[in-house]
Coordinates of C-alpha atoms in Angstrom, one line a residue:
M1 CA 82.2 109.8 66.2
N2 CA 82.7 112.3 69.1
V3 CA 85.6 112.4 71.5
A4 CA 83.6 110.8 74.4
V5 CA 82.9 107.7 72.3
A6 CA 86.5 107.5 70.9
V7 CA 88.1 107.9 74.3
G8 CA 85.8 105.2 75.9
R9 CA 86.4 102.8 73.1
A10 CA 90.2 103.4 73.1
L11 CA 90.4 102.7 76.8
A12 CA 88.6 99.4 76.4
A13 CA 90.8 98.5 73.5
A14 CA 93.9 99.3 75.6
G15 CA 93.0 96.7 78.2
V16 CA 90.5 98.4 80.5
R17 CA 87.9 95.6 80.7
Q18 CA 86.4 96.3 84.0
V19 CA 84.8 99.7 85.0
F20 CA 83.1 100.8 88.2
G21 CA 81.3 104.0 88.8
V22 CA 78.3 106.2 89.4
I23 CA 76.9 107.7 86.2
G24 CA 75.9 111.4 85.7
S25 CA 75.5 113.5 82.7
G26 CA 79.2 114.2 82.3
N27 CA 80.4 110.6 82.2
F28 CA 77.3 108.9 80.6
H29 CA 78.7 108.7 77.0
L30 CA 82.2 107.9 78.1
T31 CA 81.0 104.9 80.1
N32 CA 78.6 103.6 77.5
A33 CA 81.4 103.8 75.0
M34 CA 83.7 101.6 77.2
V35 CA 80.9 99.1 77.6
A36 CA 80.3 99.2 73.7
G37 CA 84.1 98.5 73.4
G38 CA 83.8 95.3 75.5
A39 CA 84.3 96.5 79.1
R40 CA 82.1 95.4 81.9
F41 CA 80.5 98.2 83.9
V42 CA 79.4 97.8 87.6
A43 CA 77.2 100.6 89.0
A44 CA 78.1 101.3 92.6
R45 CA 75.9 103.3 95.0
H46 CA 78.7 105.8 95.9
E47 CA 81.8 106.9 94.0
G48 CA 84.1 106.2 97.0
G49 CA 83.0 102.6 96.8
A50 CA 83.4 102.5 93.1
A51 CA 87.0 103.7 93.3
T52 CA 87.8 101.1 95.9
M53 CA 86.1 98.4 93.9
A54 CA 88.3 99.3 90.9
D55 CA 91.4 99.3 93.2
A56 CA 90.6 95.8 94.6
Y57 CA 89.8 94.4 91.2
A58 CA 93.1 95.6 89.8
R59 CA 95.0 94.1 92.7
M60 CA 93.3 90.7 92.6
S61 CA 93.2 90.4 88.8
G62 CA 96.6 91.8 87.9
T63 CA 95.0 94.0 85.2
V64 CA 94.3 97.7 84.9
A65 CA 90.7 98.7 86.0
A66 CA 88.8 102.0 85.8
V67 CA 86.4 104.1 87.8
S68 CA 84.1 106.4 85.9
V69 CA 82.9 109.6 87.7
H70 CA 80.9 112.8 87.0
Q71 CA 82.7 116.1 87.0
G72 CA 83.4 117.9 90.3
C73 CA 81.3 116.3 93.0
G74 CA 81.6 112.8 91.5
L75 CA 85.4 113.1 91.7
T76 CA 85.4 114.5 95.2
N77 CA 83.2 111.7 96.4
A78 CA 85.7 109.2 95.1
M79 CA 88.8 110.8 96.5
T80 CA 89.3 108.6 99.5
G81 CA 89.2 105.4 97.3
I82 CA 91.6 107.2 94.8
A83 CA 94.0 108.1 97.6
E84 CA 94.1 104.4 98.7
A85 CA 94.8 103.3 95.2
A86 CA 97.4 106.0 94.6
K87 CA 99.3 105.3 97.8
S88 CA 99.3 101.6 97.0
R89 CA 100.6 102.2 93.4
T90 CA 97.6 100.4 91.9
P91 CA 97.4 100.5 88.1
M92 CA 94.0 102.3 87.8
I93 CA 92.4 104.8 85.5
V94 CA 90.0 107.4 86.9
V95 CA 87.9 108.6 84.0
A96 CA 86.4 112.0 85.1
A97 CA 84.3 114.4 83.2
E98 CA 85.6 118.0 83.8
V99 CA 84.3 121.5 83.6
T100 CA 86.8 124.3 82.8
E101 CA 84.6 127.3 83.6
P102 CA 85.3 128.4 87.2
R103 CA 81.8 129.8 87.5
S104 CA 80.2 126.4 87.1
N105 CA 78.8 124.8 90.2
F106 CA 80.8 121.6 89.3
Y107 CA 84.2 123.4 89.0
V108 CA 87.1 122.2 91.2
D109 CA 90.8 122.0 90.4
Q110 CA 90.7 118.4 89.4
E111 CA 94.4 118.3 88.6
A112 CA 95.3 119.6 92.1
L113 CA 93.0 117.0 93.7
A114 CA 94.9 114.2 91.9
R115 CA 98.3 115.5 92.8
S116 CA 97.3 116.0 96.4
V117 CA 96.8 112.2 96.9
G118 CA 99.7 111.0 94.7
A119 CA 97.7 110.3 91.5
V120 CA 98.9 111.3 88.1
P121 CA 96.7 113.9 86.3
V122 CA 96.3 113.8 82.6
R123 CA 93.9 115.8 80.4
V124 CA 92.4 115.2 77.0
T125 CA 93.2 118.5 75.3
S126 CA 91.8 118.2 71.7
A127 CA 89.9 116.1 69.4
E128 CA 93.0 115.4 67.4
T129 CA 95.0 114.2 70.4
A130 CA 92.2 112.6 72.5
V131 CA 92.8 109.0 71.7
A132 CA 96.6 109.2 72.0
E133 CA 96.2 110.9 75.4
A134 CA 93.9 108.3 76.6
L135 CA 96.2 105.5 75.5
D136 CA 99.1 107.3 77.2
A137 CA 97.1 107.3 80.4
V138 CA 96.8 103.6 80.4
A139 CA 100.4 103.1 79.5
T140 CA 101.4 105.2 82.5
A141 CA 99.1 103.3 84.8
V142 CA 100.5 99.9 83.7
R143 CA 104.3 100.7 83.1
E144 CA 104.7 103.0 86.1
R145 CA 102.1 101.3 88.4
R146 CA 100.3 104.5 89.0
T147 CA 96.7 105.6 89.6
V148 CA 96.0 108.1 86.7
L149 CA 93.2 110.7 86.6
L150 CA 92.1 111.2 83.0
N151 CA 90.2 114.5 82.9
V152 CA 87.8 114.7 79.9
P153 CA 86.5 118.3 79.5
L154 CA 82.9 118.5 78.6
P155 CA 83.4 120.8 75.6
V156 CA 86.1 118.5 74.2
Q157 CA 83.9 115.4 74.7
A158 CA 81.4 116.8 72.1
L159 CA 83.9 117.4 69.3
E160 CA 84.1 115.1 66.3
T161 CA 87.1 112.8 65.8
A162 CA 88.3 109.8 64.0
A163 CA 87.5 106.2 65.2
P164 CA 90.3 104.9 67.3
T165 CA 92.5 102.1 66.0
V166 CA 92.7 99.0 68.2
A167 CA 96.0 99.2 70.2
P168 CA 97.5 96.2 72.1
P169 CA 97.4 96.6 75.8
P170 CA 100.7 98.1 77.3
S171 CA 102.9 95.8 79.4
R172 CA 105.6 96.4 82.1
D173 CA 109.0 94.9 81.2
A174 CA 110.8 92.9 83.8
V175 CA 113.7 95.0 85.1
V176 CA 117.0 93.1 84.8
P177 CA 119.2 93.5 88.0
D178 CA 122.7 94.9 87.8
A179 CA 125.3 92.1 87.9
T180 CA 127.3 93.9 90.7
E181 CA 124.2 94.1 92.9
V182 CA 123.3 90.5 92.3
A183 CA 126.9 89.5 93.2
A184 CA 126.7 91.5 96.4
L185 CA 123.3 89.9 97.5
T186 CA 124.7 86.5 96.6
D187 CA 127.7 87.1 98.9
L188 CA 125.5 88.3 101.7
L189 CA 123.3 85.2 101.5
R190 CA 126.3 82.8 101.4
R191 CA 127.6 84.3 104.6
A192 CA 124.3 84.5 106.3
E193 CA 123.5 81.9 109.1
R194 CA 119.9 83.1 109.8
P195 CA 118.4 84.6 106.7
V196 CA 114.8 85.7 106.5
F197 CA 112.9 86.7 103.3
V198 CA 110.0 89.1 103.7
A199 CA 108.0 89.2 100.5
G200 CA 105.7 92.1 99.7
R201 CA 103.2 93.0 96.9
G202 CA 106.0 93.0 94.3
S203 CA 106.5 89.3 94.9
R204 CA 103.0 88.2 93.9
G205 CA 103.4 85.6 91.2
R206 CA 107.0 84.9 92.1
R207 CA 106.5 82.3 94.7
Q208 CA 108.5 79.5 92.9
A209 CA 111.6 81.7 92.3
L210 CA 111.7 82.8 95.9
E211 CA 111.1 79.4 97.4
L212 CA 113.9 77.9 95.3
L213 CA 116.4 80.5 96.4
A214 CA 115.2 80.2 100.0
E215 CA 115.8 76.5 99.9
R216 CA 119.3 77.0 98.4
C217 CA 120.4 79.4 101.1
G218 CA 118.3 78.1 104.0
A219 CA 116.1 81.2 104.5
L220 CA 112.8 81.4 106.4
L221 CA 109.9 82.9 104.5
A222 CA 107.5 85.7 105.6
T223 CA 105.3 88.2 103.9
S224 CA 103.8 91.6 104.4
A225 CA 100.1 91.8 105.0
V226 CA 99.3 92.5 101.3
A227 CA 101.1 89.4 100.2
H228 CA 99.6 87.2 102.9
G229 CA 99.2 83.6 101.6
L230 CA 102.2 83.7 99.1
F231 CA 103.9 80.8 100.9
R232 CA 100.9 79.0 102.1
G233 CA 101.8 75.3 102.8
N234 CA 105.5 75.8 102.8
P235 CA 107.0 74.2 106.0
W236 CA 109.3 77.2 106.5
S237 CA 106.7 79.9 106.2
L238 CA 106.4 82.3 109.0
G239 CA 103.2 83.9 107.9
I240 CA 102.7 87.7 108.2
S241 CA 105.6 89.8 109.3
G242 CA 104.8 93.0 111.3
G243 CA 102.0 94.1 113.6
F244 CA 99.9 91.0 112.7
A245 CA 102.9 88.6 113.3
S246 CA 102.4 85.8 115.9
P247 CA 104.8 85.8 118.9
R248 CA 106.8 83.0 117.4
T249 CA 107.0 84.7 114.0
A250 CA 108.2 87.9 115.6
E251 CA 110.9 86.0 117.6
L252 CA 112.3 84.3 114.5
I253 CA 112.4 87.5 112.3
R254 CA 114.0 89.4 115.2
G255 CA 116.7 86.7 115.4
A256 CA 117.7 87.0 111.7
D257 CA 121.2 88.1 110.8
L258 CA 120.0 89.0 107.3
I259 CA 116.6 90.3 106.2
V260 CA 115.8 90.6 102.5
G261 CA 112.7 92.5 101.5
W262 CA 111.5 91.2 98.1
G263 CA 109.2 93.7 96.5
C264 CA 108.4 94.9 100.0
A265 CA 108.6 98.4 101.4
L266 CA 109.8 97.2 104.8
N267 CA 107.8 100.0 106.3
M268 CA 106.9 100.7 109.9
W269 CA 104.0 98.2 109.8
T270 CA 105.9 95.3 108.3
M271 CA 108.9 95.8 110.5
R272 CA 107.1 97.0 113.7
H273 CA 108.8 100.4 113.6
G274 CA 112.1 98.6 113.3
Q275 CA 111.6 96.4 116.3
L276 CA 111.8 93.2 114.2
I277 CA 115.2 94.0 113.0
G278 CA 117.9 92.7 115.3
P279 CA 120.8 95.0 116.3
D280 CA 123.3 93.1 114.2
A281 CA 121.1 92.3 111.2
T282 CA 121.9 93.3 107.6
V283 CA 118.9 94.7 105.7
V284 CA 118.6 94.3 101.9
Q285 CA 115.8 95.5 99.7
V286 CA 115.0 94.2 96.2
D287 CA 112.5 96.2 94.0
D288 CA 112.1 96.9 90.4
D289 CA 111.6 100.6 91.2
A290 CA 114.8 102.2 92.3
S291 CA 113.0 105.1 94.0
A292 CA 111.5 102.6 96.5
L293 CA 114.8 101.5 97.9
G294 CA 115.6 102.7 101.3
V295 CA 112.5 104.9 101.6
H296 CA 111.3 103.6 104.9
R297 CA 114.5 102.5 106.7
E298 CA 118.2 102.3 106.3
I299 CA 119.4 99.4 104.1
Q300 CA 122.8 98.0 103.6
L301 CA 122.2 97.0 100.0
G302 CA 119.5 97.9 97.5
V303 CA 119.0 95.8 94.3
T304 CA 117.0 97.2 91.4
G305 CA 115.4 94.4 89.6
D306 CA 112.4 92.2 89.1
V307 CA 111.9 90.0 92.1
G308 CA 111.5 86.7 90.2
L309 CA 114.4 87.5 87.8
T310 CA 116.6 88.6 90.6
A311 CA 115.9 85.6 92.8
T312 CA 116.6 83.2 89.9
T313 CA 119.8 84.9 89.0
V314 CA 121.1 84.8 92.5
R315 CA 120.2 81.2 92.9
E316 CA 122.1 80.2 89.7
A317 CA 125.1 82.0 91.1
F318 CA 124.8 80.7 94.6
G319 CA 126.5 77.4 94.5
E320 CA 125.9 74.5 96.9
Q321 CA 122.9 74.4 99.1
Q322 CA 123.3 75.6 102.7
V323 CA 121.4 74.7 105.9
G324 CA 121.0 78.4 106.9
W325 CA 118.2 78.6 109.5
R326 CA 116.5 75.5 108.5
T327 CA 118.0 73.4 111.3
A328 CA 114.8 72.4 113.2
G329 CA 111.1 72.8 112.9
L330 CA 109.6 76.2 113.4
G331 CA 107.0 75.3 116.0
S332 CA 103.6 76.9 115.6
V333 CA 103.6 80.3 113.9
R334 CA 99.9 80.7 113.8
W335 CA 97.9 83.0 116.0
R336 CA 95.1 80.5 116.4
D337 CA 97.5 78.2 118.2
V338 CA 98.5 80.8 120.8
P339 CA 96.6 80.1 124.1
Y340 CA 94.3 82.9 125.2
D341 CA 91.6 83.6 127.9
D342 CA 88.3 83.4 126.1
T343 CA 86.3 86.4 127.3
S344 CA 83.1 85.4 125.6
T345 CA 79.8 85.9 127.5
A346 CA 76.3 84.8 126.8
E347 CA 75.7 88.2 125.1
R348 CA 79.1 88.8 123.3
I349 CA 81.6 86.6 121.6
D350 CA 85.4 87.0 121.8
P351 CA 86.7 88.0 118.4
R352 CA 89.4 85.4 118.5
T353 CA 86.9 82.7 119.2
L354 CA 84.7 84.0 116.4
S355 CA 87.6 84.2 113.9
I356 CA 88.8 80.7 114.7
A357 CA 85.3 79.2 114.3
L358 CA 84.9 81.0 111.0
D359 CA 88.2 79.8 109.7
D360 CA 87.1 76.2 110.4
L361 CA 83.7 76.7 108.7
L362 CA 84.7 78.5 105.6
P363 CA 85.9 76.7 102.4
A364 CA 89.6 76.9 101.7
E365 CA 89.0 78.6 98.4
R366 CA 88.2 82.1 99.7
V367 CA 89.0 85.7 99.1
V368 CA 89.0 87.9 102.2
A369 CA 88.7 91.7 102.4
V370 CA 89.3 93.5 105.6
D371 CA 88.2 97.0 106.6
S372 CA 90.1 99.2 109.1
G373 CA 89.5 99.4 112.8
N374 CA 90.3 97.8 116.2
F375 CA 89.0 94.5 115.0
M376 CA 91.0 94.2 111.8
G377 CA 93.8 92.1 113.1
Y378 CA 91.6 89.2 113.9
P379 CA 90.3 88.3 110.4
S380 CA 93.7 89.3 108.9
A381 CA 95.7 86.9 111.2
Y382 CA 93.2 84.2 112.0
L383 CA 91.5 83.6 108.6
S384 CA 93.8 81.5 106.4
V385 CA 93.9 82.2 102.7
P386 CA 95.0 79.9 99.9
D387 CA 97.5 82.1 98.2
E388 CA 98.5 85.7 97.6
N389 CA 95.2 86.3 95.9
G390 CA 93.3 85.3 98.9
L391 CA 93.5 88.6 101.0
C392 CA 92.7 92.0 99.6
F393 CA 94.2 94.5 102.1
T394 CA 93.3 98.1 101.2
Q395 CA 95.1 99.8 104.2
A396 CA 97.6 102.2 102.7
F397 CA 95.4 105.2 103.7
Q398 CA 94.0 103.5 106.8
S399 CA 90.5 104.7 106.0
V400 CA 87.5 103.1 107.7
G401 CA 84.7 102.1 105.3
L402 CA 86.5 100.6 102.4
G403 CA 86.1 96.9 103.3
L404 CA 82.8 96.2 101.7
A405 CA 83.8 97.8 98.3
T406 CA 87.1 96.0 98.5
A407 CA 85.3 92.7 98.9
I408 CA 83.1 93.5 95.8
G409 CA 86.0 94.2 93.6
A410 CA 88.0 91.2 94.8
A411 CA 85.0 88.9 94.3
L412 CA 84.6 90.0 90.7
A413 CA 88.3 89.4 90.1
Q414 CA 88.3 86.0 91.8
P415 CA 84.8 84.6 90.9
D416 CA 85.6 81.0 91.8
R417 CA 86.2 81.8 95.5
L418 CA 83.9 82.5 98.4
P419 CA 84.2 86.3 99.0
V420 CA 84.3 87.2 102.7
A421 CA 84.0 90.8 103.9
A422 CA 85.3 91.3 107.4
L423 CA 84.0 94.7 108.7
G424 CA 83.6 96.7 111.9
D425 CA 80.3 98.2 112.7
G426 CA 81.6 101.7 111.9
G427 CA 82.8 100.7 108.4
A428 CA 79.7 98.6 107.8
L429 CA 77.4 101.5 108.4
M430 CA 79.5 103.9 106.4
S431 CA 79.3 101.7 103.4
A432 CA 75.9 100.1 103.8
A433 CA 74.5 101.6 100.5
D434 CA 76.7 99.1 98.6
L435 CA 75.1 96.2 100.2
D436 CA 72.6 96.8 97.4
T437 CA 75.5 96.4 94.9
V438 CA 76.3 93.0 96.4
R439 CA 72.7 91.8 96.1
R440 CA 72.2 93.3 92.7
L441 CA 75.3 91.5 91.3
G442 CA 74.2 88.2 92.8
L443 CA 77.5 87.8 94.7
P444 CA 77.5 84.8 97.1
M445 CA 79.3 87.0 99.7
L446 CA 79.6 86.5 103.4
V447 CA 79.7 89.8 105.3
V448 CA 80.9 89.5 108.8
V449 CA 80.6 92.5 111.1
Y450 CA 82.7 92.6 114.2
N451 CA 80.1 94.7 116.1
D452 CA 81.2 96.4 119.3
D453 CA 78.8 99.4 119.0
A454 CA 81.7 101.8 118.9
Y455 CA 84.7 103.1 117.1
G456 CA 86.7 100.6 119.0
A457 CA 90.2 102.0 118.1
E458 CA 89.3 105.3 119.7
V459 CA 87.6 103.7 122.7
H460 CA 90.7 101.7 123.6
H461 CA 93.2 104.4 122.7
F462 CA 91.5 107.3 124.7
G463 CA 89.6 105.2 127.3
P464 CA 92.6 104.4 129.6
G465 CA 93.3 108.2 129.9
G466 CA 89.9 108.7 131.5
H467 CA 88.6 110.8 128.5
P468 CA 84.8 110.8 127.8
L469 CA 83.8 108.4 125.1
D470 CA 80.3 109.5 124.3
T471 CA 81.5 110.7 120.8
V472 CA 82.7 107.3 119.8
T473 CA 80.2 104.9 121.4
F474 CA 76.7 104.2 120.0
P475 CA 73.4 102.6 121.0
P476 CA 73.1 98.9 119.8
T477 CA 72.3 98.6 116.0
D478 CA 70.5 95.6 114.6
L479 CA 72.8 95.1 111.6
A480 CA 71.1 91.8 110.8
A481 CA 67.9 93.7 110.2
I482 CA 69.6 96.1 107.9
G483 CA 71.1 93.2 105.9
R484 CA 67.6 91.7 105.5
G485 CA 66.4 95.0 104.3
Y486 CA 68.9 94.9 101.4
G487 CA 67.9 91.3 100.5
F488 CA 70.6 89.4 102.5
E489 CA 70.1 86.4 104.6
A490 CA 71.3 87.4 108.1
A491 CA 72.0 86.2 111.5
T492 CA 73.0 87.7 114.9
V493 CA 75.9 85.8 116.4
R494 CA 76.6 86.0 120.2
T495 CA 78.0 82.5 120.7
T496 CA 79.6 79.9 118.5
G497 CA 76.4 78.0 118.5
D498 CA 74.8 80.9 116.5
L499 CA 77.2 80.2 113.6
A500 CA 74.9 77.2 112.8
A501 CA 73.2 79.8 110.5
V502 CA 76.5 80.3 108.5
T503 CA 76.8 76.5 108.2
D504 CA 73.3 76.3 106.8
W505 CA 74.0 79.1 104.4
L506 CA 77.3 77.5 103.2
N507 CA 75.6 74.3 102.6
G508 CA 72.7 75.8 100.8
P509 CA 72.4 77.4 97.3
R510 CA 73.8 80.8 98.5
S511 CA 71.2 82.4 96.2
A512 CA 71.4 85.5 98.4
P513 CA 74.4 86.9 100.2
M514 CA 74.7 86.6 104.0
L515 CA 75.4 89.2 106.7
V516 CA 76.5 88.1 110.2
D517 CA 76.1 90.7 112.9
A518 CA 78.6 89.4 115.4
K519 CA 78.2 91.0 118.8
V520 CA 81.9 91.0 119.9
V521 CA 83.3 91.7 123.4
A522 CA 84.6 95.2 123.8
D523 CA 86.6 95.0 126.9
H524 CA 90.1 95.0 125.5
P525 CA 92.0 96.4 122.6
S526 CA 93.4 94.2 119.9
W527 CA 97.1 93.3 120.3
W528 CA 98.3 95.5 117.5
L529 CA 96.4 98.7 118.3
E530 CA 99.0 100.5 120.4
E531 CA 101.6 100.1 117.7
A532 CA 99.1 101.4 115.1
F533 CA 98.5 104.6 117.0
R534 CA 102.3 105.1 117.4
G535 CA 102.5 105.3 113.6
H536 CA 100.1 108.3 113.3

């Protein structure tokens, strides 16, 4: 067989079971070979969407996924999605055809493109080494949690090589923490009176170990946005830490004398530029990647180790249970319980009112994907999720337009849940082509567009300064009509009464997806926006 077929089949054998992409001449045989090897292929309408679908699928499934692209322009189209995945350390393979002749119209420096966004470039160099190089790419993605660009040059693809032998998928071994670091963390927890745990993406799947340790030392429990839902139902859960935190959650975290980040970067978003860290608080970070410790802020102790293994080891060494900060009830830590002045009109609905109503309507078993924009805090903070696989939050690059593709990847990874895509009108129109992908796949997806006919973040950031806003405001768009054109059921929502259409859809067969064009009020910025612009 030729190299293209051998590489494709080797990738499938190594655990790449889900592939997204847009097919051109250069990646046609590679992709068909992956499908022949047992992988499922989903055709997107744009490579940028395909890359984000693969990213979201990997996050929500815990497996390595792939995106397949044509040489040159196929890869450049995908770069924003690849940048998001690389910045998030998503285990993902980008399978890209490559031309090596600089005079070709398709020539770009594909290695340099990968490095520029933090992905790892790898090239298939010969027929003899092709399979081993492909398998090494998957191993790097899984063991190092990296997004890997596997360049497969066109001349090499056509060479003959031996059929690949089936290789077991690689795995990442749990990192055993150092005994001295464990002892130091145990001592800090014993002495803490108001400990708070902040769990991040590295804590996914480690709920029990963290809850047992938190119970032993009396810690309150919070998460970063990407781990939202990890402690759902725990009476000592504070919800999301950071810009999306409720006032009560922020108050309690700010009052901690010890903050432990578990698989959490403790970055400017999760810690509100450090404002959630009290002046006398000790900060600890636990991560199985030593290079992640102390990157975003000064820490007093770093522990290199698997989150679950570290938490269990500390608990076993801790001794008798302490009350810690579990001396009284938390009070309400939910945004939906915070009083607000409803600014809804007959023509436009307050996004808080919309989000609370949706939260009440939707089934508990849901997977929510959120695009970027002024609106994004409302679905992130007001829509509850059942566990850490309930919110797919692709925001490391803060790109507008990734939300719909995120929802598609998450829906395929969590097929037993209702997929909900929360988009702004800007992101919805950027990604509208993949509404076709939703319909073609038969996904029972609810797409909710928070439509203010503007790039709301820029309106509220620059408007108070008296700047002209003609470049970021637009005439009204009938997004419901666009949805119907793609085969969706659709409704325009201006009041909560208009959500009856959503109720009817939820109670029906859901044989077609549904798009809600929610005309939201645009007279004030979301509460987290000012902080977001400070972080630019």
